mmCIF file of C-alpha atoms and ligand atoms in Angstrom:
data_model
loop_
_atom_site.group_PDB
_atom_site.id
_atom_site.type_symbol
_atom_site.label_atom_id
_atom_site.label_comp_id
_atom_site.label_asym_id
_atom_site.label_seq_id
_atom_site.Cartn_x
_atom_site.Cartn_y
_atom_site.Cartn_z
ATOM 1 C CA UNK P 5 177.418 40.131 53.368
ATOM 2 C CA UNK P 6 180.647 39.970 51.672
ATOM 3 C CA UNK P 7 182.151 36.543 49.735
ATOM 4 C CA UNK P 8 185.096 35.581 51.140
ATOM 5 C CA UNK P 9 187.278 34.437 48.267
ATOM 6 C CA UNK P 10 190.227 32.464 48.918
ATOM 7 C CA UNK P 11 193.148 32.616 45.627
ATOM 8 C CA UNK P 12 196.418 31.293 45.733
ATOM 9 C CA UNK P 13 198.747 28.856 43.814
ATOM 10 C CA UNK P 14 197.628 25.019 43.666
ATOM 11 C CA UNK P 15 198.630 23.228 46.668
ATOM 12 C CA UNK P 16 198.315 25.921 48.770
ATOM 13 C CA UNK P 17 195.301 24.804 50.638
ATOM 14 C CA UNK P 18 191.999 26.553 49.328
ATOM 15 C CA UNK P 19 189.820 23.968 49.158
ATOM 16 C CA UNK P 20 190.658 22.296 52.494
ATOM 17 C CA UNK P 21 190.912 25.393 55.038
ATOM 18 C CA UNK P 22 187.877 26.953 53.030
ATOM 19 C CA UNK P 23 185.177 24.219 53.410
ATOM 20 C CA UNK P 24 186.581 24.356 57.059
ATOM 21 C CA UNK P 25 186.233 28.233 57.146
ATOM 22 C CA UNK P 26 182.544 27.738 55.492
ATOM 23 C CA UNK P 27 181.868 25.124 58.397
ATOM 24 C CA UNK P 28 183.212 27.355 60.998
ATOM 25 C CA UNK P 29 181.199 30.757 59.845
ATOM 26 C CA UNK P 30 177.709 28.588 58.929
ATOM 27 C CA UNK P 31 178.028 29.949 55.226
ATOM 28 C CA UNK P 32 178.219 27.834 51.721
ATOM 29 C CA UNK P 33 181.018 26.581 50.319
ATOM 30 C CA UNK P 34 181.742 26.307 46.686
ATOM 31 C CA UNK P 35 185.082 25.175 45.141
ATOM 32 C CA UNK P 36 185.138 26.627 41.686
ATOM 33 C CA UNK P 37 186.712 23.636 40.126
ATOM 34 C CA UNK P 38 184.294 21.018 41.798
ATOM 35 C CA UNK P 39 181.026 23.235 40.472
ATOM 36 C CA UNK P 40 183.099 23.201 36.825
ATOM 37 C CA UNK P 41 183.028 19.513 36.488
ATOM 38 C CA UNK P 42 179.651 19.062 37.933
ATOM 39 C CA UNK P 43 178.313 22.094 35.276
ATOM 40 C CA UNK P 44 180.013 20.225 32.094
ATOM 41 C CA UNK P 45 179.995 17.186 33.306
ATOM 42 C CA UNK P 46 183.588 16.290 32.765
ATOM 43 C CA UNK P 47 186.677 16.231 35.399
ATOM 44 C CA UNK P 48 189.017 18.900 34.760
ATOM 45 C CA UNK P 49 191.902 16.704 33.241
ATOM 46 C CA UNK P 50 188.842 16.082 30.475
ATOM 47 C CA UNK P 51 188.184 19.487 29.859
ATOM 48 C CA UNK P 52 191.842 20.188 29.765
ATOM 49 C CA UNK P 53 192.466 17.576 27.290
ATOM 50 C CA UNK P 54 189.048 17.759 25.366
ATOM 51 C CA UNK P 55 188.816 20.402 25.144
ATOM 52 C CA UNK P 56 191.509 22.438 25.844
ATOM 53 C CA UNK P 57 192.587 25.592 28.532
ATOM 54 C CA UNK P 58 190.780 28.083 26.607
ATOM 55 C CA UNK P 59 187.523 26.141 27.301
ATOM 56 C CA UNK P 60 188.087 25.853 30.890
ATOM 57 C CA UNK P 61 189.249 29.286 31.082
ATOM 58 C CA UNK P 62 185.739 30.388 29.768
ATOM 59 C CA UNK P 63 183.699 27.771 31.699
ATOM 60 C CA UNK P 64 185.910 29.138 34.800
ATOM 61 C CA UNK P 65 184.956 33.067 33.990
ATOM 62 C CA UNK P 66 180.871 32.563 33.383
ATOM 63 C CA UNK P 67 181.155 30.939 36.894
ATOM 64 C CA UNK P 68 182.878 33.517 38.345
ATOM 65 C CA UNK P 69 180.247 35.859 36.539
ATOM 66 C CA UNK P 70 177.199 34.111 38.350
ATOM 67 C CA UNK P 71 179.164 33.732 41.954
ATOM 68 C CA UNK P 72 180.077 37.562 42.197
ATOM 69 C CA UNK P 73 176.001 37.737 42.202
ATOM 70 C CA UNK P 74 175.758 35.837 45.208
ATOM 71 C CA UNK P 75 176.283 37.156 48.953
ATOM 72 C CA UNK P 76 178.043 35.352 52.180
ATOM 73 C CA UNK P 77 179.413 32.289 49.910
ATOM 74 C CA UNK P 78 183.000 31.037 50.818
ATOM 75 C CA UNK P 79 184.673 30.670 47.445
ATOM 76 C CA UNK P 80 187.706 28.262 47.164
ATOM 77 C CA UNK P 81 189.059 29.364 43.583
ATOM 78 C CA UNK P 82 191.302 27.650 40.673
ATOM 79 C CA UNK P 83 194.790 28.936 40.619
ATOM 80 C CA UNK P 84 193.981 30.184 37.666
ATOM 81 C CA UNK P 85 191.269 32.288 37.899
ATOM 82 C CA UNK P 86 193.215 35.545 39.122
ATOM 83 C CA UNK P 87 195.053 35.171 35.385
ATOM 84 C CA UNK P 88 191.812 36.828 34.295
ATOM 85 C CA UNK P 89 191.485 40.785 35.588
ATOM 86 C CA UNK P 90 187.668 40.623 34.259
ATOM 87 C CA UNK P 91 187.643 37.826 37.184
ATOM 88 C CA UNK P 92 189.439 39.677 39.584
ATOM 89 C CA UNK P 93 187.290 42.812 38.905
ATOM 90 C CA UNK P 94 183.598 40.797 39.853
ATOM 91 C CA UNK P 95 185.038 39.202 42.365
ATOM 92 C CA UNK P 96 186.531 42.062 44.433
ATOM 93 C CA UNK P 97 182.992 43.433 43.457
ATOM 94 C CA UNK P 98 181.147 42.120 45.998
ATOM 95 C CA UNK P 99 184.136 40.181 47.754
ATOM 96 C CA UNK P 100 186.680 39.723 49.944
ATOM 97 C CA UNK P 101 190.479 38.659 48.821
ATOM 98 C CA UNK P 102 192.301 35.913 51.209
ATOM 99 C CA UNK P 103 195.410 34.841 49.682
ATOM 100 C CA UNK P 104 197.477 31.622 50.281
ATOM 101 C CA UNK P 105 201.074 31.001 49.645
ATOM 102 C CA UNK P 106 203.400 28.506 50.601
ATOM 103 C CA UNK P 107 206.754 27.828 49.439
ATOM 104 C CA UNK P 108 207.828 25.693 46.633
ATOM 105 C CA UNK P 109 208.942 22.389 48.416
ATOM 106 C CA UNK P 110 205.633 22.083 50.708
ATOM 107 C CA UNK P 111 203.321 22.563 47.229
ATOM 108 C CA UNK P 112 205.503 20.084 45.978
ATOM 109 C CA UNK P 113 204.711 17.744 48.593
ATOM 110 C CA UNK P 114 200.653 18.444 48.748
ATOM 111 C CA UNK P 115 200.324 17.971 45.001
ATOM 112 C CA UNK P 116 202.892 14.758 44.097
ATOM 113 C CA UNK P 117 200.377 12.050 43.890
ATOM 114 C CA UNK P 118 197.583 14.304 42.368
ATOM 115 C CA UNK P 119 196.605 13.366 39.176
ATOM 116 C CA UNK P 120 194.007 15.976 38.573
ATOM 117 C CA UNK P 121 196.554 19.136 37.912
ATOM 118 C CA UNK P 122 196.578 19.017 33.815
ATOM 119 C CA UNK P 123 199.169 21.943 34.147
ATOM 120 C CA UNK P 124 201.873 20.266 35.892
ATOM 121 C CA UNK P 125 202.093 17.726 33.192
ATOM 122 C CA UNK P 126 203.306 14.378 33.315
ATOM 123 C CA UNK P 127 206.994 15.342 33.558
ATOM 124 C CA UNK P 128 209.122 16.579 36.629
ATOM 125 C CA UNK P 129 206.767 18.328 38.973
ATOM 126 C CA UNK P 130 209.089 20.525 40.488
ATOM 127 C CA UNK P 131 209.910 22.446 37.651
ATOM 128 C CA UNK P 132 206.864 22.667 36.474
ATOM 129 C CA UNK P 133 205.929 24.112 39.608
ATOM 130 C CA UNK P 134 209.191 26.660 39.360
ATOM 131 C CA UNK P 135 207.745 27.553 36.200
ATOM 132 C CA UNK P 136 204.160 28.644 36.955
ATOM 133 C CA UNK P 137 205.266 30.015 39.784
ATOM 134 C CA UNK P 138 207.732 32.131 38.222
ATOM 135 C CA UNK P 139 204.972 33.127 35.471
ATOM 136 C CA UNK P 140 203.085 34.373 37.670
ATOM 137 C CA UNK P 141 205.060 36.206 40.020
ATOM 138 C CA UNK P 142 202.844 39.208 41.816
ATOM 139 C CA UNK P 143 199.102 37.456 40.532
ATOM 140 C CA UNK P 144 198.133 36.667 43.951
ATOM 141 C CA UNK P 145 199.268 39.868 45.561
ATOM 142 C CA UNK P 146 196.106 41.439 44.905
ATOM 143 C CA UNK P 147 194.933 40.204 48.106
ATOM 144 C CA UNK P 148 193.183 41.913 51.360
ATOM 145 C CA UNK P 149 195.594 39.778 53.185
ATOM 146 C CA UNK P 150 197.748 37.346 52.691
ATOM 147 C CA UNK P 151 198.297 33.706 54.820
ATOM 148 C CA UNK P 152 201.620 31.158 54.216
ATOM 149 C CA UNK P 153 199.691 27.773 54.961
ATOM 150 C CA UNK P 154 203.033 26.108 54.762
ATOM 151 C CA UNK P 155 203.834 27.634 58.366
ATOM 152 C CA UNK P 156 200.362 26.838 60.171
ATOM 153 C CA UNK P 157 197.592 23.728 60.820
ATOM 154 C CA UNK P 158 194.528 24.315 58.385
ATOM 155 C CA UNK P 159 192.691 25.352 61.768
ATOM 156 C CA UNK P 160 195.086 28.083 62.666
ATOM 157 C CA UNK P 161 194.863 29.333 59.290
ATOM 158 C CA UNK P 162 190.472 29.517 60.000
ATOM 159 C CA UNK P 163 191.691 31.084 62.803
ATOM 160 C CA UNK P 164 193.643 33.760 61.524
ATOM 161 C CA UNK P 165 191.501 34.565 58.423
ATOM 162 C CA UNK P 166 188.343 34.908 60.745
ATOM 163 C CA UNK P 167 190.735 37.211 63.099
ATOM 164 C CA UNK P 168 191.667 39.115 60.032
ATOM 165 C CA UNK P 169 187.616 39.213 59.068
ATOM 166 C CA UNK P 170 187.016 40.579 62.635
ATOM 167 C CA UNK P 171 189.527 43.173 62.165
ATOM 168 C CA UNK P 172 188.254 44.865 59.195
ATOM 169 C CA UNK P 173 184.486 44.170 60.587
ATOM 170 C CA UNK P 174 183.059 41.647 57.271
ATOM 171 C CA UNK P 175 181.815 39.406 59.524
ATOM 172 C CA UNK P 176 178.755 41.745 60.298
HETATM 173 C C1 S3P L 214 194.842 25.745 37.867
HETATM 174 C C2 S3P L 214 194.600 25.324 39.161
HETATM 175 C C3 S3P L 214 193.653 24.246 39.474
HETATM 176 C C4 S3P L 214 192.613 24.109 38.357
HETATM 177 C C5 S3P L 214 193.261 23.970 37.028
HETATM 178 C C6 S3P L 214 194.146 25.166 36.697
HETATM 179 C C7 S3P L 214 195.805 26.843 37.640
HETATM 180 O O1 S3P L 214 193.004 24.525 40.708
HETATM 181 O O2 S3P L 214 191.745 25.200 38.354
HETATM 182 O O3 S3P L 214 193.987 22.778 37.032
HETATM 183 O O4 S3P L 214 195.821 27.430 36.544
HETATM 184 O O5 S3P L 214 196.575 27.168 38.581
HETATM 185 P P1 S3P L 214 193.697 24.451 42.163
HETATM 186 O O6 S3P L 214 194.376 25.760 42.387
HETATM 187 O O7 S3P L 214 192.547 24.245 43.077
HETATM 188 O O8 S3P L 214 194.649 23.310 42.121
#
């Protein structure tokens, strides 16, 4: 059986609507970030500022490398992670891609008192937001299919990603 793999810009609702999707198909959850910190050790704003992106880049891929082993896992990933094609690659391996996008304003709103988001710096959010966006214009359209969580509930979005799974017969 598949992974389903959910990517998508911070904010945009991975880890929420996936442990929910896990819940609602009886499968494991993993967030990629959460089993970071608990392999190292260290919260991601440590690693970040220990030592460094590069470090939590790698940490991120070998994870990735041991996940696209595994079979029926719901995987919640950093917004990162699609930066790397070598991740993309194992992942669509033995995967499927479930995007999430949602505009600018609404990630805005889900990530203001978040602490934990090294990237968007200490400065004005929005624009660091703009930025990264803008950086990465296209990353997530790599997807299988593609869901703006800004425009449903967390449960219509389970809905529609199980329809979508239905559809294309991966839930099998
Ligand atoms: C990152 C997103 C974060 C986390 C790290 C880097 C990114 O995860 O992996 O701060 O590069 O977009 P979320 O997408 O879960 O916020």
């Amino acid at each position: 059986m598949k992974n389903i793999v959910l990517i998508g810009f911070m904010g945009t609702g991975k880890t929420t609507i996936g442990r929910r999707l896990a819940g609602r198909l009886g499968r494991p959850f993993i967030d990629t970030d959460a089993a970071i910190e608990e392999i190292t050790g260290k919260t991601i704003p440590q690693i970040f500022a220990r030592d460094g992106v590069i470090r939590f880049r790698s940490e991120e891929a070998l994870l990735v490398k041991k996940l696209a082993c595994r079979e029926g896992l719901v995987i919640a990933t950093g917004g990162g992670v699609v930066l790397n094609p070598e991740n993309v690659r194992l992942l669509k391996e033995n995967g499927v891609l479930i995007a999430f996008t949602a505009e600018p304003e609404v990630i805005c709103q889900r990530v203001k008192n978040l602490k934990d988001r090294p990237l968007l710096g200490k400065g004005d959010q929005r624009e660091a937001i703009d930025r990264l966006l803008k950086e990465r214009d296209g990353v997530y359209d790599i997807a299988a299919h593609t869901i703006n969580t800004g425009c449903c509930s967390q449960e219509q979005a389970v809905d529609e990603i199980i329809r979508f799974l239905n559809q294309e017969g991966l839930l099998t």
